[in-house]
């Protein structure tokens, strides 16, 4: 079977660039939506786009504000993968309009790649806006009968593992570490490159059609306490553990800036509530079971680069 042609929207973004690389690596003809007006003087974005081109990707000029350009971009491919960033999720409504008009798309993957928004109806404000926006996009996709796959990628390792899930830093703490509640809720950590690999594996797969794929690599499911212990073993240094009860943690949102409040909400659901692992996958699919050939990266290995 000929591999599908893929358009990545948001291809220079943090996770989007991994979708582009995985698509090329898996032998798909890969198109990257290129918003020339946004390249401007952004030298890194331009260099990244040129590196994609050098690896065989086709850069397609289009804009969310130019419907015709979007339809023309979508018509060149079979699959659209969107990795648009959190504040811009509703811009995907324009992408859905283009996909509807083009009428040729065999699979659309909207920008998700985190907690399953369908399970976050109870989420705290203001962080819940991400889940609400993702559900708005799901609704229009399903109303238009667009073949789709949703991917729940759980915790990106660089945001949640390397820093031992501490807020406001991306580096491992040196002396003390905040522990959320009893630190025992099970969490799922995923190497971002593996997210790209699993996502692209799923796009031509009939088993993932109109389903949610959860990325739950079994070797990367563990608690914050276990994460801290892994880092202590790697670094050879014992950290002071400072437990934060849930009421104290939630109270820290009061008067804090908007971004901090969003992060606290997400951390609360993941580490106090255990929202990534407190349910069984029923009618949907799990990525490491679908694609056992993928040698995903274990967090012990991932964190070695931070030593
Ligand atoms: N699971 C986790 O731990 C985790 C962590 C972070 C994010 N996420 C999720 O991953 C997804 C992507 O997030 P990210 O952090 O990778 O995003 P990002 O790096 O902030 O941005 C991704 C891309 O969005 C595109 N974009 C923004 N405005 C646009 C517009 N008006 N039209 C077209 N494209 C636009 C840009 O692409 P171009 O400039 O290339 O056009 C940008 O590079 C989100 O759904 C987010 O919720 C999950």
Short mmCIF file of C-alpha atoms and ligand atoms in Angstrom, two decimals:
data_model
loop_
_atom_site.label_atom_id
_atom_site.label_comp_id
_atom_site.label_asym_id
_atom_site.label_seq_id
_atom_site.Cartn_x
_atom_site.Cartn_y
_atom_site.Cartn_z
CA UNK A 1 0.00 0.00 0.00
CA UNK A 2 1.32 3.43 -0.89
CA UNK A 3 2.00 5.56 2.15
CA UNK A 4 -0.26 8.53 2.66
CA UNK A 5 0.83 12.08 1.93
CA UNK A 6 0.91 14.12 5.10
CA UNK A 7 0.47 17.82 5.79
CA UNK A 8 1.78 18.97 9.17
CA UNK A 9 0.30 22.23 10.46
CA UNK A 10 2.35 23.84 13.22
CA UNK A 11 5.39 21.97 11.94
CA UNK A 12 7.97 24.29 13.47
CA UNK A 13 6.42 24.02 16.93
CA UNK A 14 7.78 22.06 19.86
CA UNK A 15 5.91 18.84 19.12
CA UNK A 16 5.09 19.60 15.46
CA UNK A 17 8.73 19.44 14.37
CA UNK A 18 8.83 15.88 15.71
CA UNK A 19 5.78 15.00 13.62
CA UNK A 20 7.57 16.33 10.53
CA UNK A 21 10.73 14.34 11.27
CA UNK A 22 8.77 11.15 12.05
CA UNK A 23 6.73 11.51 8.88
CA UNK A 24 9.90 11.83 6.80
CA UNK A 25 11.58 8.97 8.68
CA UNK A 26 8.59 6.69 8.04
CA UNK A 27 8.70 7.41 4.32
CA UNK A 28 5.65 9.62 3.86
CA UNK A 29 5.64 12.44 1.37
CA UNK A 30 5.62 15.23 3.89
CA UNK A 31 4.23 18.72 3.43
CA UNK A 32 4.77 21.44 6.01
CA UNK A 33 2.34 24.32 6.16
CA UNK A 34 4.51 27.39 6.01
CA UNK A 35 3.25 30.75 7.18
CA UNK A 36 5.74 32.98 5.45
CA UNK A 37 4.30 36.07 7.12
CA UNK A 38 5.31 34.54 10.48
CA UNK A 39 8.84 33.67 9.39
CA UNK A 40 9.71 37.34 9.13
CA UNK A 41 13.00 37.77 10.96
CA UNK A 42 12.62 34.51 12.88
CA UNK A 43 15.92 32.97 11.85
CA UNK A 44 15.42 29.76 13.85
CA UNK A 45 12.03 29.07 12.28
CA UNK A 46 13.44 29.68 8.83
CA UNK A 47 16.43 27.42 9.42
CA UNK A 48 14.16 24.67 10.72
CA UNK A 49 11.95 24.94 7.63
CA UNK A 50 15.02 24.81 5.38
CA UNK A 51 16.27 21.73 7.23
CA UNK A 52 12.91 20.03 6.62
CA UNK A 53 13.21 20.92 2.93
CA UNK A 54 16.74 19.51 2.79
CA UNK A 55 15.36 16.24 4.21
CA UNK A 56 12.76 16.05 1.45
CA UNK A 57 9.74 17.87 2.88
CA UNK A 58 7.70 20.19 0.71
CA UNK A 59 7.00 23.60 2.17
CA UNK A 60 3.47 24.74 1.33
CA UNK A 61 2.67 28.39 1.73
CA UNK A 62 -0.71 28.95 3.34
CA UNK A 63 -2.39 30.95 6.08
CA UNK A 64 -5.29 30.43 8.45
CA UNK A 65 -6.53 33.82 7.23
CA UNK A 66 -6.61 32.74 3.58
CA UNK A 67 -9.20 30.00 3.08
CA UNK A 68 -8.27 29.36 -0.55
CA UNK A 69 -4.62 28.79 0.36
CA UNK A 70 -5.65 26.32 3.06
CA UNK A 71 -7.94 24.37 0.73
CA UNK A 72 -5.16 24.22 -1.87
CA UNK A 73 -2.71 22.92 0.75
CA UNK A 74 -5.12 20.30 2.06
CA UNK A 75 -5.97 19.08 -1.47
CA UNK A 76 -2.35 17.98 -2.01
CA UNK A 77 -2.39 15.39 0.78
CA UNK A 78 -4.32 12.48 2.31
CA UNK A 79 -3.69 13.19 6.00
CA UNK A 80 -3.55 16.40 8.02
CA UNK A 81 -1.75 16.45 11.38
CA UNK A 82 -2.18 19.63 13.37
CA UNK A 83 0.23 20.51 16.17
CA UNK A 84 -0.94 24.07 16.72
CA UNK A 85 -0.06 25.56 20.07
CA UNK A 86 -2.42 25.90 23.03
CA UNK A 87 -3.44 29.57 22.62
CA UNK A 88 -4.28 29.03 18.93
CA UNK A 89 -6.32 25.84 19.11
CA UNK A 90 -9.55 27.45 17.87
CA UNK A 91 -7.75 28.58 14.70
CA UNK A 92 -8.21 24.94 13.74
CA UNK A 93 -11.87 25.74 13.01
CA UNK A 94 -10.56 27.33 9.80
CA UNK A 95 -8.55 24.22 9.04
CA UNK A 96 -11.65 22.07 9.52
CA UNK A 97 -13.57 24.32 7.09
CA UNK A 98 -10.81 23.79 4.51
CA UNK A 99 -10.81 20.01 5.08
CA UNK A 100 -14.59 19.95 4.62
CA UNK A 101 -14.37 21.86 1.36
CA UNK A 102 -11.42 19.89 0.01
CA UNK A 103 -13.29 16.63 0.72
CA UNK A 104 -10.27 14.36 0.14
CA UNK A 105 -8.82 13.95 3.62
CA UNK A 106 -8.67 10.36 4.86
CA UNK A 107 -7.47 11.22 8.35
CA UNK A 108 -7.26 14.37 10.46
CA UNK A 109 -5.36 14.50 13.73
CA UNK A 110 -6.20 17.72 15.55
CA UNK A 111 -3.75 19.23 18.01
CA UNK A 112 -4.21 17.29 21.26
CA UNK A 113 -1.24 15.25 22.54
CA UNK A 114 -1.83 15.70 26.26
CA UNK A 115 -4.51 14.67 28.74
CA UNK A 116 -7.66 13.31 27.12
CA UNK A 117 -9.95 16.37 26.95
CA UNK A 118 -13.03 14.13 26.92
CA UNK A 119 -12.11 13.13 30.49
CA UNK A 120 -11.47 16.67 31.71
CA UNK A 121 -15.00 18.07 31.90
CA UNK A 122 -14.40 18.74 35.60
CA UNK A 123 -11.06 20.52 35.10
CA UNK A 124 -10.19 23.63 37.06
CA UNK A 125 -10.28 27.10 35.53
CA UNK A 126 -8.37 28.74 33.96
CA UNK A 127 -6.43 25.68 32.69
CA UNK A 128 -9.61 24.01 31.49
CA UNK A 129 -9.76 26.31 28.45
CA UNK A 130 -7.29 24.00 26.66
CA UNK A 131 -9.59 21.02 27.14
CA UNK A 132 -12.70 23.03 26.25
CA UNK A 133 -11.10 24.29 23.02
CA UNK A 134 -10.00 20.77 22.08
CA UNK A 135 -13.57 19.54 22.62
CA UNK A 136 -14.92 22.33 20.38
CA UNK A 137 -12.64 21.08 17.60
CA UNK A 138 -13.67 17.44 18.21
CA UNK A 139 -17.32 18.43 17.88
CA UNK A 140 -16.93 20.08 14.47
CA UNK A 141 -14.78 17.19 13.22
CA UNK A 142 -17.39 14.64 14.23
CA UNK A 143 -20.33 16.71 12.96
CA UNK A 144 -18.61 16.92 9.57
CA UNK A 145 -17.84 13.16 9.58
CA UNK A 146 -14.16 13.80 9.03
CA UNK A 147 -12.16 10.59 9.59
CA UNK A 148 -9.98 11.31 12.58
CA UNK A 149 -7.64 10.03 15.28
CA UNK A 150 -7.14 11.72 18.65
CA UNK A 151 -3.83 11.14 20.42
CA UNK A 152 -3.46 11.41 24.18
CA UNK A 153 0.30 11.65 24.73
CA UNK A 154 0.29 12.21 28.52
CA UNK A 155 3.32 14.07 29.98
CA UNK A 156 6.03 15.30 27.63
CA UNK A 157 9.29 14.30 29.29
CA UNK A 158 11.06 17.65 28.99
CA UNK A 159 8.19 19.42 30.75
CA UNK A 160 7.48 16.85 33.44
CA UNK A 161 10.24 14.28 33.94
CA UNK A 162 13.57 16.07 33.77
CA UNK A 163 12.52 18.72 36.30
CA UNK A 164 10.95 16.09 38.57
CA UNK A 165 7.65 17.84 37.76
CA UNK A 166 8.61 21.06 39.56
CA UNK A 167 6.82 24.20 38.44
CA UNK A 168 8.82 27.09 36.98
CA UNK A 169 11.95 25.19 35.97
CA UNK A 170 12.96 22.77 33.25
CA UNK A 171 16.04 21.52 35.11
CA UNK A 172 16.33 18.90 37.84
CA UNK A 173 16.34 20.49 41.31
CA UNK A 174 19.69 20.39 43.10
CA UNK A 175 18.73 20.41 46.80
CA UNK A 176 15.01 20.07 47.47
CA UNK A 177 11.99 18.80 45.64
CA UNK A 178 8.28 19.51 46.11
CA UNK A 179 6.24 16.33 46.32
CA UNK A 180 2.59 16.52 45.31
CA UNK A 181 0.43 14.98 48.04
CA UNK A 182 1.75 11.53 48.92
CA UNK A 183 3.66 11.44 45.61
CA UNK A 184 2.14 8.07 44.75
CA UNK A 185 -0.30 8.88 41.92
CA UNK A 186 0.75 7.02 38.78
CA UNK A 187 1.80 9.29 35.93
CA UNK A 188 2.82 8.57 32.32
CA UNK A 189 5.94 10.17 30.86
CA UNK A 190 6.73 10.10 27.14
CA UNK A 191 9.79 11.11 25.15
CA UNK A 192 8.58 13.72 22.64
CA UNK A 193 10.33 11.99 19.73
CA UNK A 194 8.34 8.85 20.58
CA UNK A 195 5.14 10.93 20.45
CA UNK A 196 6.05 11.86 16.85
CA UNK A 197 6.78 8.22 15.98
CA UNK A 198 3.53 6.86 17.42
CA UNK A 199 1.44 9.64 15.89
CA UNK A 200 2.74 8.99 12.39
CA UNK A 201 2.42 5.20 12.84
CA UNK A 202 -1.28 5.70 13.56
CA UNK A 203 -2.24 7.77 10.52
CA UNK A 204 -2.64 4.92 8.00
CA UNK A 205 -3.80 2.38 10.53
CA UNK A 206 -7.45 1.24 10.25
CA UNK A 207 -7.33 0.29 13.96
CA UNK A 208 -6.96 3.94 14.93
CA UNK A 209 -9.74 5.27 12.68
CA UNK A 210 -12.14 7.46 14.67
CA UNK A 211 -10.48 6.39 17.91
CA UNK A 212 -8.37 7.87 20.67
CA UNK A 213 -4.86 6.45 20.89
CA UNK A 214 -3.38 6.67 24.38
CA UNK A 215 0.41 6.59 24.56
CA UNK A 216 1.12 4.54 27.68
CA UNK A 217 4.57 2.95 27.37
CA UNK A 218 4.48 0.48 30.28
CA UNK A 219 8.08 1.19 31.36
CA UNK A 220 7.27 4.89 31.74
CA UNK A 221 4.28 4.65 34.07
CA UNK A 222 5.26 5.50 37.62
CA UNK A 223 4.71 7.93 40.47
CA UNK A 224 6.48 11.19 41.28
CA UNK A 225 8.20 9.40 44.18
CA UNK A 226 9.55 6.81 41.78
CA UNK A 227 10.62 9.54 39.35
CA UNK A 228 12.56 11.28 42.13
CA UNK A 229 14.16 7.98 43.15
CA UNK A 230 15.29 7.39 39.55
CA UNK A 231 16.95 10.80 39.44
CA UNK A 232 18.57 10.31 42.85
CA UNK A 233 20.03 7.02 41.63
CA UNK A 234 21.30 8.61 38.41
CA UNK A 235 22.76 11.71 40.07
CA UNK A 236 23.99 9.97 43.22
CA UNK A 237 22.47 12.77 45.30
CA UNK A 238 19.59 12.58 47.81
CA UNK A 239 17.11 15.47 47.70
CA UNK A 240 15.08 16.99 50.53
CA UNK A 241 11.45 16.05 49.93
CA UNK A 242 8.89 18.72 50.77
CA UNK A 243 5.33 17.38 50.62
CA UNK A 244 2.60 19.82 49.57
CA UNK A 245 -0.94 18.95 50.72
CA UNK A 246 -3.57 19.46 48.01
CA UNK A 247 -5.36 22.37 49.74
CA UNK A 248 -2.09 24.26 50.14
CA UNK A 249 -1.21 23.57 46.52
CA UNK A 250 -4.56 24.83 45.23
CA UNK A 251 -4.41 27.88 47.50
CA UNK A 252 -1.17 28.90 45.74
CA UNK A 253 -3.30 29.84 42.70
CA UNK A 254 -4.84 32.79 44.52
CA UNK A 255 -3.51 36.07 43.18
CA UNK A 256 -0.91 34.25 41.05
CA UNK A 257 -0.37 35.09 37.40
CA UNK A 258 -2.52 33.46 34.74
CA UNK A 259 0.13 31.05 33.38
CA UNK A 260 0.98 29.80 36.87
CA UNK A 261 -2.72 29.19 37.56
CA UNK A 262 -3.01 27.15 34.36
CA UNK A 263 0.02 25.04 35.29
CA UNK A 264 -1.20 24.46 38.86
CA UNK A 265 -4.52 23.19 37.53
CA UNK A 266 -2.84 20.72 35.16
CA UNK A 267 -0.38 19.54 37.82
CA UNK A 268 -3.25 19.10 40.29
CA UNK A 269 -5.21 16.85 37.95
CA UNK A 270 -2.16 14.80 36.99
CA UNK A 271 -0.40 14.41 40.35
CA UNK A 272 -3.11 14.68 42.99
CA UNK A 273 -6.05 13.24 41.09
CA UNK A 274 -4.08 10.72 38.97
CA UNK A 275 -6.14 11.64 35.90
CA UNK A 276 -3.77 9.98 33.42
CA UNK A 277 -4.07 6.52 34.90
CA UNK A 278 -7.34 6.39 36.87
CA UNK A 279 -9.23 4.76 34.00
CA UNK A 280 -8.95 1.68 31.81
CA UNK A 281 -8.84 2.03 28.04
CA UNK A 282 -12.10 0.48 26.85
CA UNK A 283 -13.08 0.97 23.20
CA UNK A 284 -9.97 2.90 22.24
CA UNK A 285 -6.36 1.83 21.68
CA UNK A 286 -2.96 2.02 23.36
CA UNK A 287 0.05 2.94 21.21
CA UNK A 288 2.71 0.61 22.60
CA UNK A 289 0.36 -2.36 22.14
CA UNK A 290 -0.52 -1.31 18.58
CA UNK A 291 3.14 -0.71 17.67
CA UNK A 292 5.29 -3.04 19.82
CA UNK A 293 8.15 -2.61 17.31
CA UNK A 294 8.75 0.96 18.54
CA UNK A 295 11.64 0.97 21.01
CA UNK A 296 10.48 3.83 23.15
CA UNK A 297 12.87 5.69 25.42
CA UNK A 298 12.76 4.90 29.12
CA UNK A 299 12.88 7.90 31.44
CA UNK A 300 16.04 6.66 33.18
CA UNK A 301 17.77 6.93 29.80
CA UNK A 302 16.04 10.21 28.92
CA UNK A 303 17.20 11.89 32.12
CA UNK A 304 20.84 10.90 31.62
CA UNK A 305 21.29 13.94 29.37
CA UNK A 306 20.59 16.19 32.39
CA UNK A 307 23.48 14.82 34.45
N1 LIG B 1 1.53 16.54 26.88
C1 LIG B 1 2.27 17.57 27.18
O1 LIG B 1 3.06 17.53 28.14
C2 LIG B 1 2.18 18.82 26.34
C3 LIG B 1 3.07 19.86 26.54
C4 LIG B 1 2.98 20.97 25.70
C5 LIG B 1 2.02 21.02 24.70
N2 LIG B 1 1.14 19.99 24.56
C6 LIG B 1 0.12 20.03 23.49
O2 LIG B 1 0.77 19.88 22.23
C7 LIG B 1 0.12 20.68 21.24
C8 LIG B 1 1.15 21.56 20.55
O3 LIG B 1 1.79 22.36 21.51
P1 LIG B 1 3.28 22.94 21.31
O4 LIG B 1 3.74 23.33 22.68
O5 LIG B 1 4.08 21.97 20.51
O6 LIG B 1 2.97 24.23 20.46
P2 LIG B 1 3.89 25.50 20.14
O7 LIG B 1 5.31 25.05 20.00
O8 LIG B 1 3.58 26.59 21.10
O9 LIG B 1 3.28 26.01 18.76
C9 LIG B 1 3.03 25.13 17.71
C10 LIG B 1 2.78 25.85 16.43
O10 LIG B 1 1.48 26.43 16.34
C11 LIG B 1 1.48 27.08 15.08
N3 LIG B 1 0.55 28.20 15.06
C12 LIG B 1 0.34 29.14 16.01
N4 LIG B 1 -0.58 30.03 15.57
C13 LIG B 1 -0.96 29.62 14.34
C14 LIG B 1 -1.86 30.11 13.37
N5 LIG B 1 -2.60 31.20 13.59
N6 LIG B 1 -1.96 29.45 12.20
C15 LIG B 1 -1.22 28.32 11.97
N7 LIG B 1 -0.35 27.82 12.84
C16 LIG B 1 -0.23 28.46 14.00
C17 LIG B 1 2.92 27.55 14.84
O11 LIG B 1 3.37 26.81 13.72
P3 LIG B 1 4.17 27.40 12.48
O12 LIG B 1 4.87 28.61 12.93
O13 LIG B 1 5.05 26.25 12.08
O14 LIG B 1 3.15 27.70 11.43
C18 LIG B 1 3.65 27.05 16.08
O15 LIG B 1 4.96 26.67 15.82
C19 LIG B 1 -0.99 21.44 21.96
O16 LIG B 1 -2.23 20.80 21.73
C20 LIG B 1 -0.62 21.35 23.43
O17 LIG B 1 -1.74 21.36 24.28
C21 LIG B 1 1.22 18.88 25.33
#
